[in-house]
PDB file of C-alpha atoms in Angstrom:
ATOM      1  CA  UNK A   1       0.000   0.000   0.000  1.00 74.00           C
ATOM      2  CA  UNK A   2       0.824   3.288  -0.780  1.00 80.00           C
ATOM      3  CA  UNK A   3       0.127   6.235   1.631  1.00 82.00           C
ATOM      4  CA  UNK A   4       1.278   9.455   0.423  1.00 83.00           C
ATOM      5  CA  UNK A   5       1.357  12.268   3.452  1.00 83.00           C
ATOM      6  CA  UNK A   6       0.351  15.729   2.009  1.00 86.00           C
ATOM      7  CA  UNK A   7       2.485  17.832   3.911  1.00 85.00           C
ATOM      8  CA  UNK A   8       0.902  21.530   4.137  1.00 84.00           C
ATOM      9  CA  UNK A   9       3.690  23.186   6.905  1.00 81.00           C
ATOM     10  CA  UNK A  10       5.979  25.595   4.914  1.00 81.00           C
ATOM     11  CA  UNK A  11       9.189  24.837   6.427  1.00 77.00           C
ATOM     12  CA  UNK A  12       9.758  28.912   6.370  1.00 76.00           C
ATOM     13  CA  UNK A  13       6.180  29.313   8.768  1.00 75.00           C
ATOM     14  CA  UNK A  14       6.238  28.538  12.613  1.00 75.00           C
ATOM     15  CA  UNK A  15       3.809  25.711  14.225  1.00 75.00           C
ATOM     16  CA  UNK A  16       3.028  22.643  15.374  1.00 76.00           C
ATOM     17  CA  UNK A  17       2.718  20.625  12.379  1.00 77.00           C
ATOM     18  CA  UNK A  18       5.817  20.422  11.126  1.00 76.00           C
ATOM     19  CA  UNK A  19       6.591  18.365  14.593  1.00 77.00           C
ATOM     20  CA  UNK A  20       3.791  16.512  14.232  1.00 77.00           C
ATOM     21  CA  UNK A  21       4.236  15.633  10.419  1.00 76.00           C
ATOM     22  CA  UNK A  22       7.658  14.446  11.742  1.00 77.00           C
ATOM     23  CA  UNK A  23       6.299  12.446  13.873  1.00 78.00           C
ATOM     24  CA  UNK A  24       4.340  10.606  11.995  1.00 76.00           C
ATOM     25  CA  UNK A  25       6.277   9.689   9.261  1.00 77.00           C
ATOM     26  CA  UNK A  26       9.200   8.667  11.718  1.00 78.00           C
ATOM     27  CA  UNK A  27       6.001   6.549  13.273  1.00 77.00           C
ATOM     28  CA  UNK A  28       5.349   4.942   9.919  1.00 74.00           C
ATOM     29  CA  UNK A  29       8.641   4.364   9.009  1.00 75.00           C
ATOM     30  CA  UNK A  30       9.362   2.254  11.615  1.00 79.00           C
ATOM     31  CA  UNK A  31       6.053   0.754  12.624  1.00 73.00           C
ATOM     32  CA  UNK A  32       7.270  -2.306  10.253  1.00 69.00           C
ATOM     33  CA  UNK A  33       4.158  -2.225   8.508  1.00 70.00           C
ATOM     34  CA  UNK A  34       5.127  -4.752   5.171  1.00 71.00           C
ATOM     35  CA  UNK A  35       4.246  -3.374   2.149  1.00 72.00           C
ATOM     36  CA  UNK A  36       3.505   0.027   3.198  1.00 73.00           C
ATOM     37  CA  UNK A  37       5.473   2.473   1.333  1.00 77.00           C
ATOM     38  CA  UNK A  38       5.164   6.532   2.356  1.00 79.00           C
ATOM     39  CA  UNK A  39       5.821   9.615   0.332  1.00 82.00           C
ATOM     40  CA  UNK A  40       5.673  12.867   1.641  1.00 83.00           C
ATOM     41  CA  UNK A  41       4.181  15.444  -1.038  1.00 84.00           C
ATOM     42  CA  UNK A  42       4.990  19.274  -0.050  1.00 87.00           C
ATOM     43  CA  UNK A  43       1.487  20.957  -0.755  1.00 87.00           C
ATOM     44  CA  UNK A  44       2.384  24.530  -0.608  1.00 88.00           C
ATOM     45  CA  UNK A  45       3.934  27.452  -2.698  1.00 89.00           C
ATOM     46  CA  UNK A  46       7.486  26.530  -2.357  1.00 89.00           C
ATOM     47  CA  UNK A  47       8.210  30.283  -2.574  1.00 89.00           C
ATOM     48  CA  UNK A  48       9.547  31.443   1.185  1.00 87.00           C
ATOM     49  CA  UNK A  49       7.750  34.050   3.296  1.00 87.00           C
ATOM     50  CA  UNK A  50       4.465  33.392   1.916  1.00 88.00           C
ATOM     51  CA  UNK A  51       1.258  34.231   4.072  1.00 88.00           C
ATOM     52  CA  UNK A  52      -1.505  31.703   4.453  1.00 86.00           C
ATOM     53  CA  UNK A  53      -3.449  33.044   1.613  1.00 89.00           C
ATOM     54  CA  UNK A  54      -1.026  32.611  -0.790  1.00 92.00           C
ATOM     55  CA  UNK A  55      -0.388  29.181   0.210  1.00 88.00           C
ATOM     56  CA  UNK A  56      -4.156  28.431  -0.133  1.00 89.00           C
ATOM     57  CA  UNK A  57      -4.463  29.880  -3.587  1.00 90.00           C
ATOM     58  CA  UNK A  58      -1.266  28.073  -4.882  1.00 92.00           C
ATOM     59  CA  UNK A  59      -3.053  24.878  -3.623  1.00 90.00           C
ATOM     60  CA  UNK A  60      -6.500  25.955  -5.180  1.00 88.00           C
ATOM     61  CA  UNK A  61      -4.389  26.600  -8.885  1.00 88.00           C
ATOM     62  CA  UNK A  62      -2.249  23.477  -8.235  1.00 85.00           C
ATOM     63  CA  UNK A  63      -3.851  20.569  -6.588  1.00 81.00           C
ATOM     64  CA  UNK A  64      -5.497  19.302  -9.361  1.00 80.00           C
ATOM     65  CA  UNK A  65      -2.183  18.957 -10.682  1.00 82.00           C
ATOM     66  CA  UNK A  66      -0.046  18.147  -8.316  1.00 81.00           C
ATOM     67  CA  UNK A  67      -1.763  15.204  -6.613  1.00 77.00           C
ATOM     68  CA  UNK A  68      -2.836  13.209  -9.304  1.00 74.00           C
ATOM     69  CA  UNK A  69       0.810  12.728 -10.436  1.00 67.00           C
ATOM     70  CA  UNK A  70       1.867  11.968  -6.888  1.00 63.00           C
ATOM     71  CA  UNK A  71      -0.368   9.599  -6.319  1.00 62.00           C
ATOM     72  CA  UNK A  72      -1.708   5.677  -7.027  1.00 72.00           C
ATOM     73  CA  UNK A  73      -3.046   4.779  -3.214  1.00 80.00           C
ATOM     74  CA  UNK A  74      -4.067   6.636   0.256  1.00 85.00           C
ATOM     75  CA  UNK A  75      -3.510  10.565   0.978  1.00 87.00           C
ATOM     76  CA  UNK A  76      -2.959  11.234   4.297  1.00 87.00           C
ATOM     77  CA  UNK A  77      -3.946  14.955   5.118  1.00 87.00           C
ATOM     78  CA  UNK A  78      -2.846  16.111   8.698  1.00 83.00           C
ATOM     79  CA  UNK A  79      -5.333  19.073   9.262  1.00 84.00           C
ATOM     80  CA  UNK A  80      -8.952  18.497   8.488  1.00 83.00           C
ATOM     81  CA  UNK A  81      -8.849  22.583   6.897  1.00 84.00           C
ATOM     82  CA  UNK A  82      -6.810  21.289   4.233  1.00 87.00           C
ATOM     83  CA  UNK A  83      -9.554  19.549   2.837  1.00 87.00           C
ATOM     84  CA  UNK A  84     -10.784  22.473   1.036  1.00 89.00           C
ATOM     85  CA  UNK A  85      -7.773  22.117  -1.739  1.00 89.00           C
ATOM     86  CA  UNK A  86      -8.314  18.272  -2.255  1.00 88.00           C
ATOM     87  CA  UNK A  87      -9.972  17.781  -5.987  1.00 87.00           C
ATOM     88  CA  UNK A  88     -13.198  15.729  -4.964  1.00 89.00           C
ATOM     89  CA  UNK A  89     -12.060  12.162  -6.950  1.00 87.00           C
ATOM     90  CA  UNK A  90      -9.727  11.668  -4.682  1.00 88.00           C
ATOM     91  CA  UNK A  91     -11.984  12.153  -1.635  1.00 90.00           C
ATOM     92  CA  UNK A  92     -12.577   7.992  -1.277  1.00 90.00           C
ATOM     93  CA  UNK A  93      -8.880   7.459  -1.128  1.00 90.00           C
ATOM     94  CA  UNK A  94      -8.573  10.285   1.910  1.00 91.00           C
ATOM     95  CA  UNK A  95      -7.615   9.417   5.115  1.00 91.00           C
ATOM     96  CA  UNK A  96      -7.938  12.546   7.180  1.00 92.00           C
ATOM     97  CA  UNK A  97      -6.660  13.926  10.695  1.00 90.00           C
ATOM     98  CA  UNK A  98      -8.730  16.365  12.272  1.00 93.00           C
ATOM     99  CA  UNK A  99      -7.373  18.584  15.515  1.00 90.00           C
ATOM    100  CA  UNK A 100     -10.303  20.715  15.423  1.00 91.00           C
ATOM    101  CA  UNK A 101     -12.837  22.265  14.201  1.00 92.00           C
ATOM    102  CA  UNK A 102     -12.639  25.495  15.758  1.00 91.00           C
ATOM    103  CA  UNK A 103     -13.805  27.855  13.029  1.00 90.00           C
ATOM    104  CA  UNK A 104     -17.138  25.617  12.217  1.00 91.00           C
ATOM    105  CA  UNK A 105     -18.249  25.944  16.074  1.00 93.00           C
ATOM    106  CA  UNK A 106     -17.933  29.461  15.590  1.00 93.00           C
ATOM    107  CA  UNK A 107     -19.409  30.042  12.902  1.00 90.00           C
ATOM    108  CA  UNK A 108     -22.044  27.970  14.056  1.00 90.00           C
ATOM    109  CA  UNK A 109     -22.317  29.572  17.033  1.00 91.00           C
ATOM    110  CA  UNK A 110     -21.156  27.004  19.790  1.00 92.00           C
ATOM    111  CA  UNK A 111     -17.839  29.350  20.367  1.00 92.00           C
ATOM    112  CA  UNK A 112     -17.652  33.001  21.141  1.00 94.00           C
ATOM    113  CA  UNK A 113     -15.843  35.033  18.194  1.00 92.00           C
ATOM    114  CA  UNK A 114     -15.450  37.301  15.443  1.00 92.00           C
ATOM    115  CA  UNK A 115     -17.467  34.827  12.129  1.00 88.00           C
ATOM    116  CA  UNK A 116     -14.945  33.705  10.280  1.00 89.00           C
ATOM    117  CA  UNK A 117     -14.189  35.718   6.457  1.00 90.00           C
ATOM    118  CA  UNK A 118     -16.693  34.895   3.519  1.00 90.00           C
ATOM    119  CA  UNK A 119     -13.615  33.063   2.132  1.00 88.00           C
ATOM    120  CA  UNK A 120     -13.057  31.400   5.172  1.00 88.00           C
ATOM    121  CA  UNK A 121     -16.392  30.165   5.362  1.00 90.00           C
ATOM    122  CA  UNK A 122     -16.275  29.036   2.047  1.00 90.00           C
ATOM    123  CA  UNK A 123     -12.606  26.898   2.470  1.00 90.00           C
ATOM    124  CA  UNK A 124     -14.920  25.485   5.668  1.00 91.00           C
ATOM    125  CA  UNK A 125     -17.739  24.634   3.730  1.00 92.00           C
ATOM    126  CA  UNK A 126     -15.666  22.556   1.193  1.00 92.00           C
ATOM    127  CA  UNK A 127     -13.475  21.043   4.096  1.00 93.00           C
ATOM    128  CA  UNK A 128     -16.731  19.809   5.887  1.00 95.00           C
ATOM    129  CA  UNK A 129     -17.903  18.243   2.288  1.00 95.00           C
ATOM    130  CA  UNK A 130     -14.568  16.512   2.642  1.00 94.00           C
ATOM    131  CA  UNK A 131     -15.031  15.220   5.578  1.00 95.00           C
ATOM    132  CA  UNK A 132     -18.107  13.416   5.098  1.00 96.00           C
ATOM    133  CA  UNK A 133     -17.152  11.731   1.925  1.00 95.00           C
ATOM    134  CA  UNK A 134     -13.863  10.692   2.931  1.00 94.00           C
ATOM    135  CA  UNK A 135     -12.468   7.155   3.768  1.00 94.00           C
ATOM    136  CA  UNK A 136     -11.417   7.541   7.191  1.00 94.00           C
ATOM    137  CA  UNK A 137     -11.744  10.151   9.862  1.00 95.00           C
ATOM    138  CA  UNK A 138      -8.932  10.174  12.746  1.00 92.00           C
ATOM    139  CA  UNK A 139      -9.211  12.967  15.692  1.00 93.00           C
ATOM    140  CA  UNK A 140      -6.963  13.640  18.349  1.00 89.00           C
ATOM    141  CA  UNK A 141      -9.676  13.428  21.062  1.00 92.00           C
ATOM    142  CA  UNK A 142     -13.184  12.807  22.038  1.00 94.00           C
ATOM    143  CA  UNK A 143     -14.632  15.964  21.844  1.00 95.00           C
ATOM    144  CA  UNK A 144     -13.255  16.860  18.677  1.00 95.00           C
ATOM    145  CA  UNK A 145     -14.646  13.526  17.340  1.00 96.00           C
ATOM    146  CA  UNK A 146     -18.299  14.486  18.955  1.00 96.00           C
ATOM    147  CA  UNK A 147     -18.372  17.688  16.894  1.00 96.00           C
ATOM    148  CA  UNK A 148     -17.094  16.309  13.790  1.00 96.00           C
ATOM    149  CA  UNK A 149     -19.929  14.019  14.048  1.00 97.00           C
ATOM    150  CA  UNK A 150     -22.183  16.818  14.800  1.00 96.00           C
ATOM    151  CA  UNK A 151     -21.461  18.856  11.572  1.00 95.00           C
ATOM    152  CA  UNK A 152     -20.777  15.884   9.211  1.00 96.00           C
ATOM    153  CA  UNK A 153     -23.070  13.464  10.255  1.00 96.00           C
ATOM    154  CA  UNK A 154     -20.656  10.596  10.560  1.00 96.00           C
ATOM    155  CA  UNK A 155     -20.169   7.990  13.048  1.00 95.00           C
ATOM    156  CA  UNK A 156     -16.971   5.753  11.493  1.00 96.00           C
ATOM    157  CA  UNK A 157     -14.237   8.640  13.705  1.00 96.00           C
ATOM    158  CA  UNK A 158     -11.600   6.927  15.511  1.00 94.00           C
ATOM    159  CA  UNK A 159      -9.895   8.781  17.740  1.00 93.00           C
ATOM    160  CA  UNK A 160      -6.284   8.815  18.424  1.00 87.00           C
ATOM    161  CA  UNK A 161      -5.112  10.795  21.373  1.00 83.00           C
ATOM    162  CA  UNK A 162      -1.749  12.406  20.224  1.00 72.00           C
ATOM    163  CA  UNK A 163       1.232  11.555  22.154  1.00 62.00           C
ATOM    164  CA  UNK A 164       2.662  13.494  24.629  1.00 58.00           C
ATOM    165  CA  UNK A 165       6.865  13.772  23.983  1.00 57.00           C
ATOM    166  CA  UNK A 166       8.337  13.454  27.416  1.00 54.00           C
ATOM    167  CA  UNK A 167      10.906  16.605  28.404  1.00 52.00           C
ATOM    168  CA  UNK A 168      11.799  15.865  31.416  1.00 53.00           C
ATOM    169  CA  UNK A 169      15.058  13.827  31.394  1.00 49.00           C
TER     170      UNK A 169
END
């Protein structure tokens, strides 16, 4: 099987998942899986010092290009969001992490805050349409998997507490 990772962290742009797509690959890498091969397919503009938006229209103007040629098995997508840039044929053979869905509850009204940008409703709306057509769902815990089920309808969401790197030494 092939599982290709679709790695949206710039390597220029601070956050958390870079680590965590680090993780994971080391993770799959050795988990001694047999027959599992893993590709890691940068899905941003590879231009440095880019802001988010730019990064999300590169992937709007390139996805349908770049993933097709990357691809003959499983994407991987580690942020849920990302699903808005993800031509819809390749939905079925999504697996998908979610951390949160943050910007939904808002918008929705479950959170206090400002409603998210007519844009950013719109990259939400597609992401949520991702979410309940894809293969698999993964969450990091139990109440992000309630409210994924809540706006998606789906019940197949396994979740899979992240682990916790130990600092003390």
């Amino acid at each position: 099987m092939k599982l290709t990772h679709v790695d949206c962290a710039p390597p220029d742009q601070p956050g958390s998942m870079k680590e965590f797509s680090r993780m994971l690959e080391q993770a799959l890498r050795t988990s001694g899986e047999r027959g599992m091969a893993f590709e890691r397919l940068p899905f941003y503009d590879p231009r440095p010092g880019l802001s988010m938006w730019q990064h999300h229209r590169w992937r709007l103007v390139k996805g349908a290009h770049i993933l097709p040629a990357a691809n003959d098995g499983w994407f991987h997508l580690l942020d849920g969001s990302m699903g808005a840039f993800i031509p819809s044929r390749f939905w079925s053979r999504t697996l998908v992490t979610v951390h949160d869905v943050i910007p939904a509850l808002i918008q929705h009204g479950d959170l206090p805050g400002a409603s998210p940008s007519l844009p950013a409703r719109m990259l939400m709306r597609r992401s949520l349409a991702l979410l309940r057509a894809c293969k698999a769902i993964h969450v990091d815990s139990g109440q992000t998997g309630r409210d994924v089920a809540r706006l998606t309808g789906r019940k197949d969401i396994t979740v899979i507490p992240l682990a916790v790197r130990s600092f003390a030494r």
